[in-house]
mmCIF file of C-alpha atoms and ligand atoms in Angstrom:
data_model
loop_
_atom_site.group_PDB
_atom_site.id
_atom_site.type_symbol
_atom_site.label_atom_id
_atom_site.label_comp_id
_atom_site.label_asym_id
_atom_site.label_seq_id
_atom_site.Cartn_x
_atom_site.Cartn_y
_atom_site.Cartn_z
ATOM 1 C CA UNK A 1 7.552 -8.098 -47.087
ATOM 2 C CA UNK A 2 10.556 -8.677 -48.207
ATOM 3 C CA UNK A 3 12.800 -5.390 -46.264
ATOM 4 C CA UNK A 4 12.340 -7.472 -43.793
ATOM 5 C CA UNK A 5 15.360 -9.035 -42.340
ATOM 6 C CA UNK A 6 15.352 -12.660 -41.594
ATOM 7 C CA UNK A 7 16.135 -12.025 -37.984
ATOM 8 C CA UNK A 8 13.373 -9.498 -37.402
ATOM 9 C CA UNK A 9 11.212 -12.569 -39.288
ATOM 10 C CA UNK A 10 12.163 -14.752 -36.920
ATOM 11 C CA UNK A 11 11.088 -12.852 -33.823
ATOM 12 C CA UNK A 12 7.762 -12.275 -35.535
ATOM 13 C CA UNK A 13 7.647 -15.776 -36.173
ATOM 14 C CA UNK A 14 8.473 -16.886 -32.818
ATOM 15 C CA UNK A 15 5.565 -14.276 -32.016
ATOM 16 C CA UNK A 16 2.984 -15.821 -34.295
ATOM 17 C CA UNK A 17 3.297 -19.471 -33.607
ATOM 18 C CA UNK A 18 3.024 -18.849 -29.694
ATOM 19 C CA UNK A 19 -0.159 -19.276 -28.165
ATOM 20 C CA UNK A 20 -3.323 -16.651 -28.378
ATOM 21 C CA UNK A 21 -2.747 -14.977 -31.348
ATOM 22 C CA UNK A 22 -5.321 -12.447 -32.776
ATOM 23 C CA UNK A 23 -6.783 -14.564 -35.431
ATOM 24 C CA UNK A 24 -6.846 -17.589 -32.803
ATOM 25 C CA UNK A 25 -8.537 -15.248 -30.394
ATOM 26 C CA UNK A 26 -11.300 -14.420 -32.528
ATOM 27 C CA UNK A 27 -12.472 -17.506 -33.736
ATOM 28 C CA UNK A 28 -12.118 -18.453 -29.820
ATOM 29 C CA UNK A 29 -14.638 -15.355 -29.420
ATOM 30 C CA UNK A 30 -16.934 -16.851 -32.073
ATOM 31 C CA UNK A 31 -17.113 -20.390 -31.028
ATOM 32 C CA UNK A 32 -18.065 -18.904 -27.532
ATOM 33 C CA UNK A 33 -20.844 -16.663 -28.831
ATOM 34 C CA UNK A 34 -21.938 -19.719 -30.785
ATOM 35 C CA UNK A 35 -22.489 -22.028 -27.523
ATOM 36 C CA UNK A 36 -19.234 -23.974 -28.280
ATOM 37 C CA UNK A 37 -17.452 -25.027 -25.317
ATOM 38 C CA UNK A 38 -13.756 -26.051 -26.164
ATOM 39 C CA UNK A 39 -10.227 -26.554 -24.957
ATOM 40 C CA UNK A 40 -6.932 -25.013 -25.551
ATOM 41 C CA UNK A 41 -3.777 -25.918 -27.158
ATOM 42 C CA UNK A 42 -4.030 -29.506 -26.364
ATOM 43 C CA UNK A 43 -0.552 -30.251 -25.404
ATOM 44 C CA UNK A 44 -1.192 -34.058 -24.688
ATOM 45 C CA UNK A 45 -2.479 -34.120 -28.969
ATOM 46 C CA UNK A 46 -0.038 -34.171 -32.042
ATOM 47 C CA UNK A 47 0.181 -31.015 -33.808
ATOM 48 C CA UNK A 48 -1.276 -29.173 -30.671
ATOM 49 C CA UNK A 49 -4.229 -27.944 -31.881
ATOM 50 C CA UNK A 50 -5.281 -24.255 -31.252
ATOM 51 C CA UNK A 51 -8.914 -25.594 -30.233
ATOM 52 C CA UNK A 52 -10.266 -28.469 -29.154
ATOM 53 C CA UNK A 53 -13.705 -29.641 -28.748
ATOM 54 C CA UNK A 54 -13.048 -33.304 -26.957
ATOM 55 C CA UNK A 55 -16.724 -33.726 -26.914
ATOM 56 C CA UNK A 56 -16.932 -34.190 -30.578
ATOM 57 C CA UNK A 57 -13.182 -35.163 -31.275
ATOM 58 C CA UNK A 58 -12.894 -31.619 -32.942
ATOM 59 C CA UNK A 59 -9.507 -30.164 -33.417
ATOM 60 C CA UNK A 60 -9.101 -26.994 -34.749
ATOM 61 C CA UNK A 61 -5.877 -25.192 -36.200
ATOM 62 C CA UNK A 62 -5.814 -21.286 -36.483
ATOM 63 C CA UNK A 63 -3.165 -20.750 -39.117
ATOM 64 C CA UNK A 64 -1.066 -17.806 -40.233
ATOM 65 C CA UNK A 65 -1.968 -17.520 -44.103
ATOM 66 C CA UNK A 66 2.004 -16.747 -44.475
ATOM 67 C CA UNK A 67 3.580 -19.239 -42.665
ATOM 68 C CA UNK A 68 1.105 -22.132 -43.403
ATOM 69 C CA UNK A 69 1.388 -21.402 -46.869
ATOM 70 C CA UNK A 70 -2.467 -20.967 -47.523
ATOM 71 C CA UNK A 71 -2.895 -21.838 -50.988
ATOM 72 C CA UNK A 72 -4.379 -19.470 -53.472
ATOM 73 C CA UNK A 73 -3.955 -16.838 -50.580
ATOM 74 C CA UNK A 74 -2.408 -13.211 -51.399
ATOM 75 C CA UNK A 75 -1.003 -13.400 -48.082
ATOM 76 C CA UNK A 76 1.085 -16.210 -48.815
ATOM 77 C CA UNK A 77 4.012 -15.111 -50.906
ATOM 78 C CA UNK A 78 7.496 -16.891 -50.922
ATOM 79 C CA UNK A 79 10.289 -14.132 -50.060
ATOM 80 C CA UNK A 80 12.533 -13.344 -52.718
ATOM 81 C CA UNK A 81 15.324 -12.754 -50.632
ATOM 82 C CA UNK A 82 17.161 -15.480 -48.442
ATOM 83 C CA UNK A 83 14.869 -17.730 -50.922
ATOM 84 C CA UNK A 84 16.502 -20.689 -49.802
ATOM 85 C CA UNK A 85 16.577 -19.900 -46.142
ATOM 86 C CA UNK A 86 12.569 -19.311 -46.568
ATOM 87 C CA UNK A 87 11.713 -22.062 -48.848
ATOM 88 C CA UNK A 88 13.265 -24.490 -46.850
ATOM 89 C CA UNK A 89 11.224 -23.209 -44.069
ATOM 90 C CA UNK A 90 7.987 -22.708 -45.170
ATOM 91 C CA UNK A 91 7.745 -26.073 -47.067
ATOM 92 C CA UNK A 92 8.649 -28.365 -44.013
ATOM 93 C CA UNK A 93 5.820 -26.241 -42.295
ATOM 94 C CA UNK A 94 3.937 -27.443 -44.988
ATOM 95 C CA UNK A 95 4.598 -31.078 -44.780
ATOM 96 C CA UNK A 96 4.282 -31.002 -40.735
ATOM 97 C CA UNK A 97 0.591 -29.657 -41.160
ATOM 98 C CA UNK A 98 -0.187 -32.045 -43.584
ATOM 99 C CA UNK A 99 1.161 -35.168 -41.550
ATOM 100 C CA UNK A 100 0.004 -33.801 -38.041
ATOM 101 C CA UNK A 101 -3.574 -33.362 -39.929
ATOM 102 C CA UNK A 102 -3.359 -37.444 -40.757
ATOM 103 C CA UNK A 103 -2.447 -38.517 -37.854
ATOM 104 C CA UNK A 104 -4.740 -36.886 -35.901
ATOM 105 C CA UNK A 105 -7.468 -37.712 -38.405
ATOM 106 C CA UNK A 106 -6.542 -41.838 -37.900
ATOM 107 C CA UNK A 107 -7.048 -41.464 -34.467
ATOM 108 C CA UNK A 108 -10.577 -40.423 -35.136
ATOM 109 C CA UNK A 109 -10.246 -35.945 -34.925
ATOM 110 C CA UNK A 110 -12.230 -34.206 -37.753
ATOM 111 C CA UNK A 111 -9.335 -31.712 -38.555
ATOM 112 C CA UNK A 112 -10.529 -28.067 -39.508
ATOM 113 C CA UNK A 113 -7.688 -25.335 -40.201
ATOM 114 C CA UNK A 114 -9.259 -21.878 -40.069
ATOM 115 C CA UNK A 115 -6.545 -19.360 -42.195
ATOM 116 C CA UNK A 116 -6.034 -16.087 -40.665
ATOM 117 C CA UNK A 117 -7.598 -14.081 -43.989
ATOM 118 C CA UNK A 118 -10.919 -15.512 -42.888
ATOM 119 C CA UNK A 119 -10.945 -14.179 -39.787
ATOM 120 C CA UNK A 120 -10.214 -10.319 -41.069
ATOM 121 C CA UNK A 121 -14.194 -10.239 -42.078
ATOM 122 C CA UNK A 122 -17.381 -11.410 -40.075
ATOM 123 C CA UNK A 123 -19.147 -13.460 -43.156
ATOM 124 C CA UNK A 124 -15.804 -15.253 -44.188
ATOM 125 C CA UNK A 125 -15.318 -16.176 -40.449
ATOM 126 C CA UNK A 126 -19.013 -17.023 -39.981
ATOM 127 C CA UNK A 127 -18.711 -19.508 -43.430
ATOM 128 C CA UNK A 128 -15.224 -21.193 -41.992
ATOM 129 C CA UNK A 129 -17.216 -22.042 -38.426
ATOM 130 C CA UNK A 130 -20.366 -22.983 -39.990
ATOM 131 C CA UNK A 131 -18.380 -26.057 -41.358
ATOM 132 C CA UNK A 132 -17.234 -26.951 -37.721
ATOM 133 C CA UNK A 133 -20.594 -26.324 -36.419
ATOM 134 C CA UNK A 134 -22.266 -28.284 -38.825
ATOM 135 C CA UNK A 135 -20.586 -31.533 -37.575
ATOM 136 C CA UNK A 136 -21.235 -30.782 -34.240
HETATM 137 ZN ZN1 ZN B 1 -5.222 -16.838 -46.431
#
């Protein structure tokens, strides 16, 4: 991870936080297959939530287990080189979640953040939506 330059990190950053992302499309694919009828990328909500099922106040974040810092998760290392360039980043990605995840949760939004390592296998995916479905 780390041969990577910070420039070529910051294209595939750039790349990963757009819109319609693989993980983000599969848990768009499963919601559908479940009878889930949502909406995307709610500009008009804080945070901008990946999903958004208005009918239930549902918002739902697809994130990158890297650059959301999923704790406990292999996939979230700190780079060893540019360290301050990288910690600097990743934490105040870190603290936005966390405050865009409060305020949308005192407006009355059930927040649910499914990481991009559950999506790599069908019963880790199914057990992330089966919370969201549950409330529904
Ligand atoms: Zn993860």
């Amino acid at each position: 991870m780390d041969r990577i330059s910070p420039e070529k990190r910051s294209n595939n950053m750039a790349r990963v936080r757009g819109a319609n992302t693989k993980p983000e499309k599969i848990v768009r694919s499963a919601l559908y297959k479940k009878g889930c009828r949502f909406r995307l990328h709610s500009k008009d909500l804080i945070g901008k939530p990946d999903i958004v099922i208005p009918k239930q106040k549902i918002a739902i974040f697809v994130h990158g287990c890297f650059w959301h810092q999923h704790k406990n998760c292999s996939r979230a290392t700190r780079p060893t080189s540019n360290k301050n360039f990288w910690n600097t980043k990743l934490d105040k990605n870190m603290v936005r979640d966390a405050k865009v995840q409060k305020e949308l949760q005192a407006l009355g939004w059930k927040v649910f953040t499914i990481w991009e390592c559950q999506t790599k296998t069908e019963p880790s995916l199914t057990k992330a939506l089966r919370r969201i479905l549950n409330v529904r």
